[in-house]
Amino acid sequence: MIWENFPDLGDNRGRINFLTMEDGTRLRSACWPADQDSRGIVVLVNGHQEYMEKYSEFISELLGRGFALYTLDNRGQGLSDRLLSDRSKSHAENFDLFSNDLNEFISGTVLSDPRAQALPIYLIGHSMGGHICLRYLHDFPGAISKAVIMAPMIDFYLGADFLKTIAKFSIRLVSRLGFGTKYAFGQKNSFSKAYHLIRQRQLTHDKKRYADEQTTLEAHPDLYAGGATFGWLDTAIDSIDKIHEPGFLNKITLPMMVVLAGEDRVVDSEASRKLLAGHDNIAVVTIEGA
């Protein structure tokens, strides 16, 4: 088990478990089960290249506000099973597996919480995790009361539409020519401080918290996942297309808040605004300058 500053409030001590999915993949999960005073149960789904330690401060805040919490490392990252012999490559064969994993986790672990039937269950997802949440809520309705999704991967930020079209065509072509396990254009494998600083300018204005992440990765390099392969991007594009299919969001009827970053250059906030517009159950909030 690796956990820096493992969140621990009083007797509510978190527990690490390794779960074996239906296809044999082992996923690392953590839980802070509900007690008599819990207000609800939160299921947290992290983003691409992330791991649960990155959310220790966020988890502590939720625990301090009276919520029970369950989370996991997505397959291919953190301390869950990596999908290639080179563990630095972020790879995926089919994005359906991520929502299937989340369903197995919620139905088999979260709903086994002794108070799961008495408390509301909330879903929180960030970036790729937000994408997984949308797929899950569409495919497996019923368990979740409300959801909060932050900077969802509804599309990639690739500039003008014609550039996006060219980039996606190139990714699909290269992947289907047999290079799916190769790093995609501009992706990076090994961890380095210089590369991390470049990413910091792309991802956040918060230098201190980003430095904390760098310190964690230097101390525990097994948590690091490098850049995406062509295969990861190819199946991600397929999954993005599913979310954009007519009527997809109509099947998600629970109350949901989506928080967008006004200056996001990783996922396309404008694509999210367009797709989510006109759905009375979805509140969209943009944090300008973020």
Short mmCIF file of C-alpha atoms in Angstrom, two decimals:
data_model
loop_
_atom_site.label_atom_id
_atom_site.label_comp_id
_atom_site.label_asym_id
_atom_site.label_seq_id
_atom_site.Cartn_x
_atom_site.Cartn_y
_atom_site.Cartn_z
CA MET A 1 0.00 0.00 0.00
CA ILE A 2 1.19 3.50 -0.84
CA TRP A 3 -0.51 6.51 0.65
CA GLU A 4 1.09 9.77 1.64
CA ASN A 5 -0.93 11.61 4.30
CA PHE A 6 -3.55 8.85 4.37
CA PRO A 7 -6.80 10.62 5.30
CA ASP A 8 -7.81 9.62 8.82
CA LEU A 9 -10.44 11.41 10.88
CA GLY A 10 -10.94 9.92 14.32
CA ASP A 11 -12.18 6.34 14.14
CA ASN A 12 -13.03 6.58 10.43
CA ARG A 13 -9.86 4.93 9.18
CA GLY A 14 -9.60 4.30 5.46
CA ARG A 15 -8.97 0.81 4.15
CA ILE A 16 -7.14 -0.26 1.00
CA ASN A 17 -8.43 -3.29 -0.92
CA PHE A 18 -7.43 -4.93 -4.19
CA LEU A 19 -10.47 -6.07 -6.15
CA THR A 20 -10.45 -8.59 -8.98
CA MET A 21 -12.74 -7.58 -11.82
CA GLU A 22 -14.75 -10.00 -13.94
CA ASP A 23 -11.98 -10.17 -16.57
CA GLY A 24 -9.27 -10.81 -13.93
CA THR A 25 -7.88 -7.26 -13.79
CA ARG A 26 -6.92 -6.21 -10.25
CA LEU A 27 -7.92 -2.70 -9.17
CA ARG A 28 -6.78 -0.88 -6.06
CA SER A 29 -9.64 0.66 -4.11
CA ALA A 30 -10.04 2.54 -0.84
CA CYS A 31 -13.02 3.14 1.40
CA TRP A 32 -14.08 5.11 4.45
CA PRO A 33 -17.38 3.35 5.26
CA ALA A 34 -20.49 5.11 6.53
CA ASP A 35 -21.23 5.44 10.22
CA GLN A 36 -24.33 6.50 12.12
CA ASP A 37 -23.65 10.20 11.52
CA SER A 38 -22.83 10.00 7.80
CA ARG A 39 -24.75 12.39 5.52
CA GLY A 40 -24.25 10.27 2.43
CA ILE A 41 -21.81 8.11 0.50
CA VAL A 42 -19.52 9.63 -2.16
CA VAL A 43 -17.96 7.58 -4.96
CA LEU A 44 -14.94 9.40 -6.41
CA VAL A 45 -13.62 8.61 -9.90
CA ASN A 46 -10.26 10.12 -10.82
CA GLY A 47 -8.92 11.31 -14.16
CA HIS A 48 -6.37 10.17 -16.71
CA GLN A 49 -2.89 9.36 -15.31
CA GLU A 50 -4.19 9.97 -11.79
CA TYR A 51 -4.20 7.91 -8.58
CA MET A 52 -6.13 8.15 -5.34
CA GLU A 53 -3.29 9.79 -3.35
CA LYS A 54 -3.67 12.90 -5.51
CA TYR A 55 -7.11 13.42 -3.92
CA SER A 56 -6.05 13.05 -0.26
CA GLU A 57 -6.87 16.69 0.56
CA PHE A 58 -10.20 16.50 -1.29
CA ILE A 59 -11.08 13.23 0.44
CA SER A 60 -10.22 14.71 3.85
CA GLU A 61 -12.54 17.65 3.15
CA LEU A 62 -15.42 15.34 2.26
CA LEU A 63 -14.83 13.13 5.30
CA GLY A 64 -14.73 16.23 7.48
CA ARG A 65 -18.14 17.23 6.14
CA GLY A 66 -19.68 13.95 7.21
CA PHE A 67 -19.58 11.88 4.03
CA ALA A 68 -18.45 8.29 3.68
CA LEU A 69 -16.20 7.77 0.66
CA TYR A 70 -15.21 5.08 -1.83
CA THR A 71 -12.65 5.44 -4.60
CA LEU A 72 -10.41 3.38 -6.88
CA ASP A 73 -7.47 3.63 -9.26
CA ASN A 74 -8.74 3.13 -12.80
CA ARG A 75 -7.30 0.16 -14.68
CA GLY A 76 -4.00 1.06 -16.31
CA GLN A 77 -2.99 3.67 -13.74
CA GLY A 78 -2.09 4.13 -10.09
CA LEU A 79 -1.47 0.78 -8.41
CA SER A 80 -4.18 -1.02 -10.36
CA ASP A 81 -3.02 -3.46 -13.01
CA ARG A 82 -1.26 -1.84 -15.96
CA LEU A 83 -2.31 -3.14 -19.35
CA LEU A 84 1.11 -3.37 -21.04
CA SER A 85 4.46 -4.77 -19.93
CA ASP A 86 5.79 -1.20 -20.10
CA ARG A 87 3.83 0.20 -17.14
CA SER A 88 4.74 3.79 -18.07
CA LYS A 89 2.37 3.64 -21.07
CA SER A 90 -1.21 4.75 -20.51
CA HIS A 91 -3.13 2.25 -22.62
CA ALA A 92 -6.70 1.00 -23.04
CA GLU A 93 -8.28 -1.53 -25.35
CA ASN A 94 -11.91 -0.51 -24.85
CA PHE A 95 -13.37 2.37 -22.81
CA ASP A 96 -16.45 0.27 -22.04
CA LEU A 97 -14.30 -1.54 -19.48
CA PHE A 98 -13.95 1.60 -17.35
CA SER A 99 -17.71 2.02 -16.87
CA ASN A 100 -18.03 -1.74 -16.34
CA ASP A 101 -15.36 -1.53 -13.61
CA LEU A 102 -17.22 1.32 -11.94
CA ASN A 103 -20.43 -0.69 -12.04
CA GLU A 104 -18.72 -3.72 -10.49
CA PHE A 105 -17.19 -1.48 -7.81
CA ILE A 106 -20.48 0.22 -6.93
CA SER A 107 -22.67 -2.89 -7.07
CA GLY A 108 -20.19 -5.19 -5.35
CA THR A 109 -18.43 -2.92 -2.86
CA VAL A 110 -20.22 0.41 -2.34
CA LEU A 111 -23.68 -1.13 -2.06
CA SER A 112 -22.27 -3.58 0.51
CA ASP A 113 -21.74 -0.68 2.90
CA PRO A 114 -24.02 -1.43 5.90
CA ARG A 115 -25.78 1.92 5.47
CA ALA A 116 -25.93 2.03 1.66
CA GLN A 117 -29.69 1.42 1.57
CA ALA A 118 -30.40 4.21 4.06
CA LEU A 119 -28.14 6.94 2.62
CA PRO A 120 -27.99 8.76 -0.72
CA ILE A 121 -25.04 7.81 -2.95
CA TYR A 122 -23.31 10.61 -4.82
CA LEU A 123 -20.91 10.30 -7.75
CA ILE A 124 -17.99 12.71 -8.32
CA GLY A 125 -15.71 12.45 -11.34
CA HIS A 126 -12.90 14.54 -12.81
CA SER A 127 -11.86 14.75 -16.50
CA MET A 128 -11.60 11.18 -17.79
CA GLY A 129 -13.35 10.19 -14.54
CA GLY A 130 -16.21 12.51 -15.50
CA HIS A 131 -16.41 10.77 -18.85
CA ILE A 132 -16.54 7.38 -17.11
CA CYS A 133 -19.29 8.69 -14.83
CA LEU A 134 -21.42 9.74 -17.81
CA ARG A 135 -20.97 6.33 -19.43
CA TYR A 136 -21.83 4.61 -16.14
CA LEU A 137 -24.91 6.77 -15.44
CA HIS A 138 -26.19 6.05 -18.95
CA ASP A 139 -25.51 2.29 -18.89
CA PHE A 140 -26.26 1.47 -15.23
CA PRO A 141 -28.96 3.81 -13.85
CA GLY A 142 -30.53 3.53 -10.42
CA ALA A 143 -27.83 3.45 -7.74
CA ILE A 144 -26.78 7.13 -7.76
CA SER A 145 -28.85 10.01 -6.32
CA LYS A 146 -26.86 12.97 -7.67
CA ALA A 147 -23.59 13.57 -9.52
CA VAL A 148 -20.94 16.27 -9.73
CA ILE A 149 -18.61 16.16 -12.73
CA MET A 150 -15.57 18.41 -13.04
CA ALA A 151 -13.98 19.30 -16.41
CA PRO A 152 -15.44 16.22 -18.12
CA MET A 153 -13.66 14.63 -21.06
CA ILE A 154 -16.58 15.20 -23.42
CA ASP A 155 -14.08 16.06 -26.15
CA PHE A 156 -10.39 16.87 -26.43
CA TYR A 157 -9.14 20.41 -26.85
CA LEU A 158 -7.47 20.21 -30.27
CA GLY A 159 -8.01 23.71 -31.66
CA ALA A 160 -10.13 24.50 -34.71
CA ASP A 161 -12.63 21.93 -35.97
CA PHE A 162 -10.60 21.04 -39.06
CA LEU A 163 -7.50 20.43 -36.91
CA LYS A 164 -9.55 18.24 -34.57
CA THR A 165 -10.83 16.24 -37.54
CA ILE A 166 -7.32 15.72 -38.92
CA ALA A 167 -5.92 14.74 -35.50
CA LYS A 168 -8.67 12.21 -34.82
CA PHE A 169 -8.36 10.69 -38.30
CA SER A 170 -4.58 10.35 -37.85
CA ILE A 171 -4.98 8.71 -34.43
CA ARG A 172 -7.51 6.18 -35.72
CA LEU A 173 -5.41 5.40 -38.79
CA VAL A 174 -2.14 4.87 -36.92
CA SER A 175 -3.84 2.76 -34.23
CA ARG A 176 -5.60 0.55 -36.75
CA LEU A 177 -2.43 0.08 -38.77
CA GLY A 178 -1.09 -1.87 -35.80
CA PHE A 179 0.62 0.83 -33.75
CA GLY A 180 -1.97 1.00 -30.97
CA THR A 181 0.54 0.28 -28.19
CA LYS A 182 2.96 3.00 -29.32
CA TYR A 183 3.03 6.41 -27.67
CA ALA A 184 0.85 8.92 -29.50
CA PHE A 185 2.25 12.16 -30.93
CA GLY A 186 3.75 14.39 -28.25
CA GLN A 187 3.25 11.94 -25.41
CA LYS A 188 5.90 11.31 -22.77
CA ASN A 189 6.93 8.13 -20.99
CA SER A 190 9.30 8.64 -18.06
CA PHE A 191 8.71 11.10 -15.23
CA SER A 192 10.91 14.20 -15.15
CA LYS A 193 10.75 17.51 -13.29
CA ALA A 194 11.15 19.51 -16.51
CA TYR A 195 8.22 17.77 -18.19
CA HIS A 196 6.14 18.04 -15.03
CA LEU A 197 6.66 21.82 -14.98
CA ILE A 198 5.46 22.08 -18.57
CA ARG A 199 2.35 20.12 -17.65
CA GLN A 200 1.78 22.31 -14.60
CA ARG A 201 1.39 25.38 -16.80
CA GLN A 202 -1.15 23.47 -18.87
CA LEU A 203 -3.16 22.03 -15.99
CA THR A 204 -3.27 24.39 -13.01
CA HIS A 205 -2.35 27.77 -11.53
CA ASP A 206 -1.76 26.15 -8.12
CA LYS A 207 2.00 25.64 -7.99
CA LYS A 208 2.05 24.38 -4.41
CA ARG A 209 -0.43 21.57 -4.92
CA TYR A 210 1.24 20.59 -8.18
CA ALA A 211 4.59 20.51 -6.37
CA ASP A 212 3.02 18.20 -3.79
CA GLU A 213 2.06 15.84 -6.60
CA GLN A 214 5.60 15.93 -7.98
CA THR A 215 6.97 15.06 -4.53
CA THR A 216 4.59 12.11 -4.27
CA LEU A 217 5.61 10.75 -7.67
CA GLU A 218 9.32 11.13 -6.91
CA ALA A 219 8.86 9.19 -3.67
CA HIS A 220 6.57 6.55 -5.24
CA PRO A 221 7.33 6.23 -8.96
CA ASP A 222 5.05 3.19 -9.35
CA LEU A 223 2.10 5.59 -9.16
CA TYR A 224 3.20 7.35 -12.34
CA ALA A 225 1.50 6.70 -15.67
CA GLY A 226 3.08 8.27 -18.72
CA GLY A 227 1.50 9.53 -21.92
CA ALA A 228 -1.33 7.90 -23.82
CA THR A 229 -0.86 5.35 -26.56
CA PHE A 230 -2.57 5.58 -29.94
CA GLY A 231 -4.81 2.75 -28.74
CA TRP A 232 -5.90 4.70 -25.66
CA LEU A 233 -6.76 7.74 -27.78
CA ASP A 234 -8.52 5.63 -30.41
CA THR A 235 -10.89 3.95 -27.96
CA ALA A 236 -11.34 7.26 -26.08
CA ILE A 237 -12.54 8.87 -29.33
CA ASP A 238 -14.98 5.97 -29.86
CA SER A 239 -16.35 6.52 -26.35
CA ILE A 240 -16.60 10.29 -26.88
CA ASP A 241 -18.65 9.58 -30.01
CA LYS A 242 -21.04 7.48 -27.91
CA ILE A 243 -21.62 10.37 -25.49
CA HIS A 244 -22.41 12.63 -28.46
CA GLU A 245 -24.98 10.23 -29.93
CA PRO A 246 -28.50 11.75 -30.11
CA GLY A 247 -30.50 10.95 -26.99
CA PHE A 248 -27.53 9.75 -24.90
CA LEU A 249 -27.92 12.38 -22.19
CA ASN A 250 -31.72 12.04 -22.18
CA LYS A 251 -31.25 8.68 -20.44
CA ILE A 252 -29.43 10.37 -17.55
CA THR A 253 -32.26 11.85 -15.51
CA LEU A 254 -30.74 12.38 -12.05
CA PRO A 255 -29.69 15.89 -10.88
CA MET A 256 -26.15 16.63 -12.02
CA MET A 257 -23.81 19.61 -11.73
CA VAL A 258 -21.00 20.00 -14.27
CA VAL A 259 -18.12 22.35 -13.41
CA LEU A 260 -16.00 23.63 -16.31
CA ALA A 261 -12.68 25.50 -16.35
CA GLY A 262 -12.80 28.65 -18.44
CA GLU A 263 -9.21 28.31 -19.68
CA ASP A 264 -9.10 24.52 -20.08
CA ARG A 265 -6.64 23.41 -22.78
CA VAL A 266 -6.89 19.67 -22.18
CA VAL A 267 -10.61 18.98 -22.55
CA ASP A 268 -12.94 21.12 -24.66
CA SER A 269 -15.18 23.17 -22.35
CA GLU A 270 -17.11 24.66 -25.26
CA ALA A 271 -18.00 21.18 -26.53
CA SER A 272 -19.30 20.39 -23.04
CA ARG A 273 -21.42 23.54 -22.92
CA LYS A 274 -22.97 22.77 -26.30
CA LEU A 275 -23.72 19.14 -25.48
CA LEU A 276 -25.13 19.82 -22.01
CA ALA A 277 -27.32 22.80 -22.98
CA GLY A 278 -31.07 22.31 -22.76
CA HIS A 279 -31.09 19.57 -20.10
CA ASP A 280 -33.11 20.74 -17.11
CA ASN A 281 -31.50 18.22 -14.75
CA ILE A 282 -27.96 19.41 -15.55
CA ALA A 283 -26.56 22.61 -14.03
CA VAL A 284 -23.43 23.88 -15.78
CA VAL A 285 -21.03 26.16 -13.88
CA THR A 286 -17.95 27.71 -15.53
CA ILE A 287 -15.10 28.96 -13.35
CA GLU A 288 -13.59 31.71 -15.47
CA GLY A 289 -9.81 31.93 -15.38
CA ALA A 290 -9.41 28.35 -14.15
#
